[in-house]
Coordinates of N, CA and C in Angstrom, one line a residue:
M197 N -10.9 -56.5 5.9 CA -11.9 -55.7 6.7 C -11.9 -56.2 8.1
N198 N -11.7 -57.6 8.3 CA -11.8 -58.1 9.6 C -10.6 -57.5 10.5
K199 N -9.5 -57.4 9.8 CA -8.3 -56.8 10.6 C -8.6 -55.4 10.9
Q200 N -9.2 -54.7 10.1 CA -9.6 -53.3 10.4 C -10.5 -53.2 11.5
R201 N -11.5 -54.1 11.6 CA -12.4 -54.1 12.7 C -11.7 -54.4 14.0
E202 N -10.7 -55.3 13.9 CA -10.0 -55.6 15.2 C -9.2 -54.4 15.7
L203 N -8.8 -53.5 14.8 CA -8.2 -52.3 15.2 C -9.0 -51.4 16.1
N204 N -10.3 -51.5 15.9 CA -11.3 -50.7 16.7 C -11.6 -51.3 18.0
N205 N -11.2 -52.6 18.2 CA -11.5 -53.3 19.5 C -10.3 -53.4 20.4
V206 N -9.2 -52.9 20.0 CA -8.0 -53.1 20.9 C -8.0 -52.0 21.9
S207 N -7.0 -52.1 22.8 CA -6.9 -51.2 23.9 C -6.5 -49.8 23.5
G208 N -6.9 -48.8 24.3 CA -6.6 -47.4 23.9 C -5.1 -47.1 24.0
D209 N -4.3 -48.0 24.6 CA -2.9 -47.8 24.6 C -2.2 -48.3 23.3
D210 N -2.9 -48.7 22.4 CA -2.4 -49.2 21.1 C -2.0 -48.0 20.2
G211 N -0.7 -47.7 20.1 CA -0.3 -46.5 19.3 C -0.6 -46.8 17.8
F212 N -0.4 -48.0 17.4 CA -0.7 -48.3 16.0 C -2.1 -48.1 15.6
A213 N -3.0 -48.5 16.5 CA -4.5 -48.4 16.2 C -4.8 -46.9 16.1
R214 N -4.3 -46.1 17.0 CA -4.7 -44.7 17.0 C -4.2 -44.0 15.8
L215 N -2.9 -44.3 15.4 CA -2.3 -43.6 14.2 C -3.0 -44.1 13.0
Y216 N -3.2 -45.4 12.9 CA -3.9 -46.0 11.7 C -5.3 -45.3 11.5
G217 N -6.0 -45.2 12.6 CA -7.4 -44.6 12.6 C -7.3 -43.2 12.1
A218 N -6.3 -42.4 12.6 CA -6.2 -41.0 12.2 C -5.8 -40.9 10.7
V219 N -4.9 -41.8 10.2 CA -4.5 -41.7 8.8 C -5.7 -42.1 7.9
E220 N -6.4 -43.1 8.3 CA -7.6 -43.6 7.5 C -8.7 -42.5 7.5
A221 N -8.9 -41.8 8.6 CA -9.9 -40.8 8.6 C -9.5 -39.6 7.6
D222 N -8.2 -39.2 7.6 CA -7.8 -38.2 6.7 C -7.8 -38.7 5.2
L223 N -7.6 -40.0 5.0 CA -7.7 -40.6 3.7 C -9.1 -40.5 3.2
E224 N -10.1 -40.8 4.0 CA -11.5 -40.7 3.6 C -11.8 -39.3 3.2
T225 N -11.3 -38.3 4.0 CA -11.6 -36.9 3.8 C -11.0 -36.5 2.4
A226 N -9.8 -37.0 2.1 CA -9.2 -36.7 0.8 C -10.0 -37.3 -0.3
L227 N -10.5 -38.5 -0.1 CA -11.3 -39.1 -1.1 C -12.6 -38.3 -1.4
Q228 N -13.2 -37.9 -0.4 CA -14.4 -37.1 -0.6 C -14.1 -35.8 -1.3
K229 N -13.0 -35.2 -1.0 CA -12.6 -33.9 -1.7 C -12.3 -34.2 -3.1
S230 N -11.7 -35.3 -3.4 CA -11.4 -35.6 -4.8 C -12.7 -35.8 -5.6
E231 N -13.7 -36.4 -5.0 CA -15.0 -36.5 -5.6 C -15.6 -35.1 -5.9
M232 N -15.4 -34.2 -5.0 CA -15.9 -32.8 -5.2 C -15.2 -32.2 -6.4
V233 N -13.9 -32.4 -6.5 CA -13.1 -31.9 -7.6 C -13.7 -32.3 -9.0
S234 N -14.1 -33.6 -9.0 CA -14.6 -34.1 -10.3 C -15.8 -33.4 -10.8
T235 N -16.6 -32.7 -9.9 CA -17.8 -32.0 -10.3 C -17.6 -30.5 -10.2
E236 N -16.4 -30.1 -9.9 CA -16.1 -28.6 -9.7 C -16.0 -28.0 -11.1
K237 N -16.8 -26.9 -11.3 CA -16.8 -26.2 -12.6 C -15.7 -25.2 -12.7
N238 N -15.3 -24.6 -11.6 CA -14.3 -23.5 -11.6 C -12.9 -24.1 -11.7
R239 N -12.2 -23.8 -12.8 CA -10.9 -24.4 -13.0 C -9.9 -24.1 -11.9
A240 N -9.9 -22.8 -11.5 CA -8.9 -22.4 -10.5 C -9.2 -23.1 -9.2
T241 N -10.5 -23.2 -8.8 CA -10.9 -23.9 -7.6 C -10.4 -25.3 -7.6
A242 N -10.7 -26.0 -8.7 CA -10.3 -27.4 -8.9 C -8.8 -27.6 -8.7
V243 N -8.0 -26.7 -9.3 CA -6.5 -26.7 -9.2 C -6.1 -26.6 -7.8
A244 N -6.7 -25.6 -7.1 CA -6.4 -25.4 -5.6 C -6.7 -26.6 -4.8
M245 N -7.9 -27.2 -5.1 CA -8.3 -28.4 -4.3 C -7.4 -29.6 -4.6
N246 N -7.0 -29.8 -5.8 CA -6.0 -30.9 -6.1 C -4.7 -30.7 -5.5
A247 N -4.3 -29.4 -5.4 CA -3.0 -29.2 -4.7 C -3.1 -29.5 -3.2
E248 N -4.2 -29.2 -2.6 CA -4.4 -29.6 -1.2 C -4.5 -31.1 -1.0
I249 N -5.1 -31.8 -2.0 CA -5.2 -33.2 -1.9 C -3.7 -33.8 -2.0
R250 N -2.9 -33.3 -2.8 CA -1.5 -33.8 -3.0 C -0.8 -33.6 -1.7
R251 N -1.0 -32.4 -1.1 CA -0.3 -32.2 0.2 C -0.7 -33.1 1.3
T252 N -2.0 -33.4 1.3 CA -2.5 -34.4 2.3 C -2.0 -35.8 2.0
K253 N -1.9 -36.2 0.8 CA -1.3 -37.5 0.4 C 0.1 -37.6 0.9
A254 N 0.9 -36.5 0.6 CA 2.3 -36.5 1.0 C 2.4 -36.7 2.5
R255 N 1.6 -35.9 3.3 CA 1.6 -36.0 4.7 C 1.3 -37.4 5.2
L256 N 0.3 -38.0 4.6 CA -0.1 -39.4 5.1 C 0.9 -40.4 4.8
L257 N 1.6 -40.3 3.6 CA 2.7 -41.2 3.3 C 3.8 -41.1 4.2
E258 N 4.0 -39.9 4.8 CA 5.1 -39.7 5.8 C 4.8 -40.4 7.1
E259 N 3.5 -40.7 7.4 CA 3.2 -41.5 8.6 C 3.4 -43.0 8.5
L260 N 3.5 -43.5 7.3 CA 3.6 -44.9 7.1 C 4.8 -45.6 7.7
P261 N 6.0 -45.0 7.6 CA 7.2 -45.6 8.3 C 6.9 -45.7 9.8
K262 N 6.3 -44.7 10.4 CA 5.9 -44.9 11.9 C 5.0 -46.0 12.1
L263 N 4.0 -46.2 11.2 CA 3.1 -47.3 11.4 C 3.8 -48.6 11.2
R264 N 4.8 -48.7 10.3 CA 5.5 -50.0 10.2 C 6.3 -50.3 11.4
R265 N 6.8 -49.3 12.1 CA 7.6 -49.5 13.3 C 6.6 -49.9 14.5
L266 N 5.4 -49.4 14.5 CA 4.5 -49.8 15.5 C 3.8 -51.1 15.3
A267 N 3.7 -51.5 14.1 CA 3.0 -52.7 13.7 C 3.4 -54.0 14.5
P268 N 4.7 -54.3 14.7 CA 5.0 -55.6 15.3 C 5.0 -55.5 16.8
K269 N 4.8 -54.3 17.4 CA 4.8 -54.2 18.9 C 3.6 -55.0 19.5
K270 N 3.9 -55.7 20.6 CA 2.9 -56.5 21.2 C 1.8 -55.6 21.8
V271 N 0.6 -56.1 21.7 CA -0.6 -55.4 22.2 C -1.5 -56.4 22.9
K272 N -2.0 -56.1 24.0 CA -2.8 -57.1 24.8 C -4.1 -57.3 23.9
G273 N -4.4 -58.6 23.8 CA -5.6 -59.0 23.0 C -5.3 -59.4 21.6
L274 N -4.1 -59.2 21.1 CA -3.8 -59.5 19.7 C -2.8 -60.6 19.7
S275 N -3.0 -61.5 18.7 CA -2.2 -62.7 18.5 C -1.0 -62.3 17.6
K276 N 0.0 -63.2 17.5 CA 1.1 -63.0 16.6 C 0.6 -62.8 15.2
E277 N -0.4 -63.6 14.8 CA -0.9 -63.5 13.4 C -1.5 -62.1 13.2
D278 N -2.2 -61.6 14.2 CA -2.7 -60.2 14.1 C -1.6 -59.2 13.9
L279 N -0.5 -59.3 14.6 CA 0.6 -58.4 14.5 C 1.2 -58.4 13.1
V280 N 1.3 -59.7 12.6 CA 1.9 -59.8 11.3 C 1.0 -59.2 10.2
A281 N -0.3 -59.4 10.5 CA -1.3 -58.8 9.5 C -1.3 -57.3 9.5
R282 N -0.8 -56.7 10.5 CA -0.7 -55.2 10.6 C 0.2 -54.7 9.5
S283 N 1.3 -55.4 9.2 CA 2.2 -54.9 8.2 C 1.5 -55.0 6.8
D284 N 0.6 -56.0 6.6 CA -0.1 -56.0 5.4 C -1.1 -54.8 5.3
L285 N -1.7 -54.5 6.5 CA -2.6 -53.3 6.5 C -1.9 -52.0 6.0
V286 N -0.6 -51.9 6.5 CA 0.1 -50.7 6.1 C 0.4 -50.7 4.6
T287 N 0.7 -51.8 4.1 CA 0.9 -51.9 2.6 C -0.3 -51.5 1.8
V288 N -1.5 -52.1 2.3 CA -2.7 -51.7 1.6 C -3.1 -50.3 1.8
L289 N -2.8 -49.7 3.0 CA -3.1 -48.3 3.2 C -2.2 -47.4 2.3
K290 N -1.0 -47.8 2.1 CA -0.1 -47.1 1.1 C -0.7 -47.0 -0.3
E291 N -1.2 -48.2 -0.7 CA -1.8 -48.2 -2.1 C -3.1 -47.4 -2.1
R292 N -3.9 -47.4 -1.1 CA -5.1 -46.6 -1.1 C -4.8 -45.1 -1.1
I293 N -3.7 -44.7 -0.4 CA -3.4 -43.3 -0.4 C -2.9 -42.9 -1.8
E294 N -2.0 -43.7 -2.4 CA -1.5 -43.3 -3.7 C -2.6 -43.3 -4.8
A295 N -3.6 -44.1 -4.6 CA -4.7 -44.2 -5.6 C -5.7 -43.1 -5.5
I296 N -5.6 -42.2 -4.6 CA -6.5 -41.0 -4.5 C -6.3 -40.1 -5.7
P297 N -7.3 -39.8 -6.5 CA -7.1 -38.9 -7.6 C -6.7 -37.5 -7.1
D298 N -5.7 -36.9 -7.7 CA -5.2 -35.6 -7.3 C -4.9 -34.7 -8.4
G299 N -5.4 -35.0 -9.6 CA -5.2 -34.2 -10.8 C -3.9 -34.4 -11.5
S300 N -3.0 -35.2 -10.9 CA -1.7 -35.5 -11.5 C -1.6 -36.9 -12.1
T301 N -2.7 -37.7 -12.0 CA -2.7 -39.0 -12.6 C -4.0 -39.2 -13.3
S302 N -4.1 -40.2 -14.1 CA -5.4 -40.5 -14.9 C -6.4 -41.2 -14.1
G303 N -6.1 -41.4 -12.8 CA -7.1 -42.1 -11.9 C -6.8 -43.5 -11.6
A304 N -5.9 -44.1 -12.4 CA -5.5 -45.5 -12.2 C -4.6 -45.6 -11.0
K305 N -4.5 -46.7 -10.4 CA -3.7 -46.9 -9.2 C -2.3 -46.8 -9.5
Q306 N -1.5 -46.1 -8.7 CA -0.1 -45.9 -9.0 C 0.6 -47.2 -8.5
T307 N 1.7 -47.6 -9.2 CA 2.5 -48.7 -8.8 C 3.9 -48.3 -8.8
G308 N 4.8 -49.2 -8.3 CA 6.2 -48.9 -8.3 C 6.9 -49.0 -9.6
G309 N 6.3 -49.7 -10.6 CA 6.9 -49.8 -11.9 C 6.5 -48.8 -12.9
W310 N 7.2 -48.8 -14.1 CA 6.9 -47.9 -15.1 C 5.9 -48.5 -16.1
T311 N 5.1 -47.7 -16.8 CA 4.2 -48.2 -17.8 C 4.5 -47.5 -19.1
D312 N 3.7 -47.8 -20.2 CA 3.9 -47.2 -21.4 C 3.5 -45.7 -21.4
S313 N 2.6 -45.4 -20.5 CA 2.1 -44.0 -20.4 C 2.9 -43.2 -19.4
A314 N 4.0 -43.7 -18.9 CA 4.8 -42.9 -17.9 C 5.2 -41.6 -18.4
P315 N 5.8 -41.5 -19.7 CA 6.2 -40.1 -20.1 C 5.1 -39.1 -20.2
Y316 N 3.9 -39.6 -20.6 CA 2.7 -38.7 -20.7 C 2.3 -38.3 -19.3
A317 N 2.4 -39.2 -18.3 CA 2.0 -38.9 -17.0 C 3.0 -37.8 -16.4
G318 N 4.3 -38.0 -16.7 CA 5.2 -37.0 -16.2 C 4.9 -35.6 -16.8
I319 N 4.6 -35.6 -18.1 CA 4.2 -34.3 -18.7 C 3.0 -33.7 -18.0
K320 N 2.0 -34.5 -17.7 CA 0.8 -34.0 -17.1 C 1.1 -33.5 -15.7
I321 N 2.0 -34.2 -15.0 CA 2.3 -33.7 -13.6 C 3.0 -32.4 -13.7
D322 N 4.0 -32.2 -14.6 CA 4.6 -30.9 -14.8 C 3.6 -29.8 -15.1
S323 N 2.7 -30.1 -16.0 CA 1.7 -29.1 -16.4 C 0.8 -28.7 -15.3
T324 N 0.4 -29.7 -14.5 CA -0.5 -29.3 -13.4 C 0.3 -28.5 -12.3
S325 N 1.5 -28.9 -12.1 CA 2.3 -28.1 -11.1 C 2.5 -26.7 -11.6
G326 N 2.7 -26.5 -12.9 CA 2.7 -25.1 -13.4 C 1.5 -24.3 -13.2
L327 N 0.3 -25.0 -13.4 CA -1.0 -24.4 -13.2 C -1.1 -24.0 -11.8
D328 N -0.7 -24.8 -10.9 CA -0.7 -24.5 -9.4 C 0.1 -23.2 -9.1
V329 N 1.3 -23.2 -9.7 CA 2.1 -22.0 -9.5 C 1.4 -20.7 -10.0
I330 N 0.8 -20.8 -11.2 CA 0.1 -19.7 -11.8 C -1.1 -19.3 -10.9
A331 N -1.8 -20.3 -10.4 CA -3.0 -20.0 -9.6 C -2.6 -19.3 -8.3
E332 N -1.5 -19.8 -7.7 CA -1.0 -19.1 -6.5 C -0.5 -17.7 -6.8
G333 N 0.1 -17.5 -7.9 CA 0.6 -16.2 -8.3 C -0.6 -15.2 -8.5
L334 N -1.6 -15.7 -9.1 CA -2.8 -14.8 -9.4 C -3.5 -14.5 -8.0
D335 N -3.5 -15.4 -7.1 CA -4.1 -15.1 -5.8 C -3.3 -14.1 -5.1
T336 N -2.0 -14.2 -5.2 CA -1.1 -13.2 -4.5 C -1.3 -11.8 -5.1
L337 N -1.4 -11.7 -6.5 CA -1.6 -10.4 -7.1 C -3.0 -9.9 -6.7
K338 N -4.0 -10.7 -6.6 CA -5.3 -10.3 -6.2 C -5.3 -9.7 -4.8
N339 N -4.6 -10.4 -3.9 CA -4.5 -9.9 -2.5 C -3.8 -8.5 -2.5
M340 N -2.7 -8.4 -3.3 CA -1.9 -7.2 -3.3 C -2.8 -6.0 -3.8
A341 N -3.6 -6.3 -4.9 CA -4.4 -5.3 -5.4 C -5.5 -4.8 -4.4
G342 N -6.0 -5.8 -3.7 CA -7.0 -5.4 -2.7 C -6.4 -4.6 -1.6
D343 N -5.2 -4.9 -1.1 CA -4.5 -4.1 -0.1 C -4.2 -2.7 -0.6
L344 N -3.8 -2.6 -1.9 CA -3.4 -1.3 -2.5 C -4.7 -0.4 -2.5
N345 N -5.8 -1.0 -2.9 CA -7.1 -0.2 -3.0 C -7.5 0.3 -1.6
E346 N -7.3 -0.6 -0.6 CA -7.6 -0.2 0.8 C -6.7 1.0 1.2
E347 N -5.5 0.9 0.9 CA -4.5 2.0 1.3 C -4.9 3.3 0.6
I348 N -5.3 3.2 -0.7 CA -5.7 4.4 -1.4 C -6.9 5.0 -0.8
D349 N -7.9 4.2 -0.4 CA -9.1 4.7 0.2 C -8.8 5.4 1.5
R350 N -7.7 4.9 2.3 CA -7.4 5.6 3.5 C -6.6 6.9 3.3
Q351 N -5.9 7.0 2.2 CA -5.1 8.2 1.9 C -5.9 9.3 1.3
V352 N -7.0 9.0 0.6 CA -7.8 10.0 -0.1 C -8.3 11.1 0.9
P353 N -8.9 10.8 2.1 CA -9.3 11.8 3.0 C -8.1 12.7 3.5
L354 N -7.0 12.1 3.7 CA -5.8 12.9 4.1 C -5.3 13.8 3.0
M355 N -5.4 13.4 1.8 CA -5.0 14.2 0.6 C -6.0 15.4 0.5
D356 N -7.3 15.1 0.7 CA -8.3 16.2 0.6 C -8.0 17.2 1.7
E357 N -7.7 16.7 2.9 CA -7.5 17.7 4.0 C -6.2 18.5 3.7
I358 N -5.2 17.9 3.2 CA -4.0 18.7 2.8 C -4.3 19.8 1.8
D359 N -5.1 19.4 0.8 CA -5.5 20.4 -0.3 C -6.2 21.6 0.3
D360 N -7.2 21.3 1.3 CA -7.9 22.3 1.9 C -7.0 23.3 2.7
K361 N -6.0 22.7 3.4 CA -5.1 23.5 4.2 C -4.2 24.4 3.3
V362 N -3.8 23.8 2.2 CA -3.0 24.6 1.2 C -3.8 25.8 0.7
D363 N -5.1 25.5 0.3 CA -5.9 26.6 -0.2 C -6.1 27.7 0.8
R364 N -6.4 27.3 2.1 CA -6.5 28.3 3.2 C -5.3 29.1 3.4
A365 N -4.1 28.4 3.3 CA -2.8 29.1 3.5 C -2.6 30.1 2.4
N366 N -2.9 29.7 1.2 CA -2.7 30.6 0.0 C -3.6 31.9 0.2
A367 N -4.9 31.6 0.6 CA -5.8 32.8 0.8 C -5.3 33.7 1.9
D368 N -4.8 33.1 3.0 CA -4.3 34.0 4.1 C -3.0 34.7 3.6
L369 N -2.2 34.1 2.9 CA -1.0 34.8 2.4 C -1.3 35.9 1.4
K370 N -2.3 35.7 0.6 CA -2.7 36.8 -0.3 C -3.3 38.0 0.4
N371 N -4.1 37.7 1.4 CA -4.6 38.8 2.3 C -3.5 39.6 3.0
T372 N -2.6 38.8 3.5 CA -1.5 39.4 4.2 C -0.6 40.3 3.3
N373 N -0.4 39.8 2.1 CA 0.4 40.6 1.1 C -0.3 42.0 0.8
V374 N -1.7 41.9 0.6 CA -2.5 43.1 0.3 C -2.3 44.1 1.5
R375 N -2.5 43.6 2.7 CA -2.4 44.5 3.9 C -1.0 45.1 4.0
L376 N 0.0 44.3 3.7 CA 1.4 44.7 3.8 C 1.7 45.8 2.8
K377 N 1.2 45.6 1.6 CA 1.4 46.5 0.5 C 0.7 47.9 0.8
D378 N -0.5 47.9 1.4 CA -1.1 49.1 1.8 C -0.3 49.8 2.9
T379 N 0.2 49.1 3.8 CA 0.9 49.6 4.9 C 2.2 50.3 4.4
I380 N 2.8 49.8 3.4 CA 4.1 50.4 2.9 C 3.8 51.5 1.9
I381 N 2.8 51.4 1.0 CA 2.6 52.4 0.0 C 2.0 53.7 0.5
K382 N 1.1 53.7 1.4 CA 0.4 54.9 1.8 C 1.4 55.9 2.5
P383 N 2.2 55.4 3.4 CA 3.1 56.4 4.0 C 4.1 57.0 3.0
E384 N 4.5 56.1 2.1 CA 5.5 56.6 1.0 C 4.9 57.7 0.2
L385 N 3.6 57.5 -0.3 CA 3.0 58.5 -1.1 C 2.8 59.8 -0.3
L386 N 2.4 59.6 1.0 CA 2.2 60.8 1.8 C 3.4 61.6 2.0
H387 N 4.6 60.9 2.1 CA 5.8 61.6 2.3 C 6.3 62.3 1.0
R388 N 6.0 61.6 -0.2 CA 6.5 62.1 -1.4 C 5.8 63.4 -1.9
Y389 N 4.5 63.4 -1.7 CA 3.7 64.6 -2.2 C 3.5 65.7 -1.1
H390 N 3.7 65.4 0.1 CA 3.5 66.3 1.2 C 4.7 66.2 2.1
P391 N 5.8 66.8 1.8 CA 6.9 66.8 2.7 C 6.6 67.4 4.0
P392 N 7.5 67.3 5.0 CA 7.2 67.7 6.4 C 6.9 69.2 6.5
D393 N 7.4 70.1 5.5 CA 7.3 71.5 5.7 C 5.9 72.0 5.1
S394 N 5.1 71.1 4.5 CA 3.8 71.5 3.9 C 2.9 71.8 5.1
N395 N 1.8 72.5 4.8 CA 0.9 72.9 5.9 C 0.0 71.7 6.2
F396 N -0.4 71.7 7.4 CA -1.2 70.5 7.9 C -2.5 70.4 7.2
R397 N -3.1 71.4 6.6 CA -4.4 71.3 5.9 C -4.2 70.5 4.7
N398 N -3.2 70.8 3.9 CA -3.0 70.0 2.6 C -2.8 68.6 2.9
C399 N -2.0 68.3 4.0 CA -1.8 66.9 4.4 C -3.0 66.1 4.7
S400 N -3.9 66.8 5.5 CA -5.2 66.2 5.8 C -6.0 65.9 4.6
L401 N -6.0 66.9 3.7 CA -6.8 66.7 2.5 C -6.3 65.5 1.7
F402 N -5.0 65.3 1.6 CA -4.4 64.2 0.8 C -4.8 62.9 1.5
V403 N -4.7 62.8 2.8 CA -5.1 61.6 3.5 C -6.5 61.2 3.2
Q404 N -7.4 62.3 3.2 CA -8.8 62.0 3.0 C -9.0 61.5 1.5
C405 N -8.2 62.0 0.6 CA -8.4 61.5 -0.8 C -7.9 60.1 -0.9
L406 N -6.9 59.7 -0.2 CA -6.4 58.3 -0.2 C -7.5 57.4 0.4
E407 N -8.1 57.9 1.4 CA -9.1 57.0 2.1 C -10.3 56.8 1.1
V408 N -10.7 57.9 0.4 CA -11.8 57.8 -0.5 C -11.5 56.9 -1.6
N409 N -10.3 57.0 -2.2 CA -9.9 56.1 -3.3 C -9.8 54.6 -2.8

């Protein structure tokens, strides 16, 4: 703890102190999230949160090699012993990151060696990874269904408008056919029953009969 307090008192030009502080802050955030997971009732939400914690842990572990390179660099105000102690801080930090519960371990601190429960732990990791994939797939399907419903809602007014136009076109076509039929049939009947040599009076009477009918 004393070494950690010294990190806060060094110069702002200390790259190790800045990076260490950022990693430790993210570590604390991941710890808080893991505590929230332990009380989360929704299974899918807990799986998603654990997946996010694992991604955070992986990202923090990737920063450790950089911290090890920065640890021995001379910094104003720090002794050689302080610089040596920084390497120990990185080691402890690694253990703290790995110990964060993420749904893939039983909560015990991870170590570099194998234990009797290692096969079971491997099975649990594979099972959790499978659940993560299923959860992501369900989220994708849910989003696709939502997009499809929105598209259908947008298309319904267009389909209704097309139906109205088709109905109007059919009605106009029917009226046009009726007028065309009258135009063709009346002169034909007039010519058939009253040829040109018939008297004008009979022709007029026939036209009047057609109009009455």
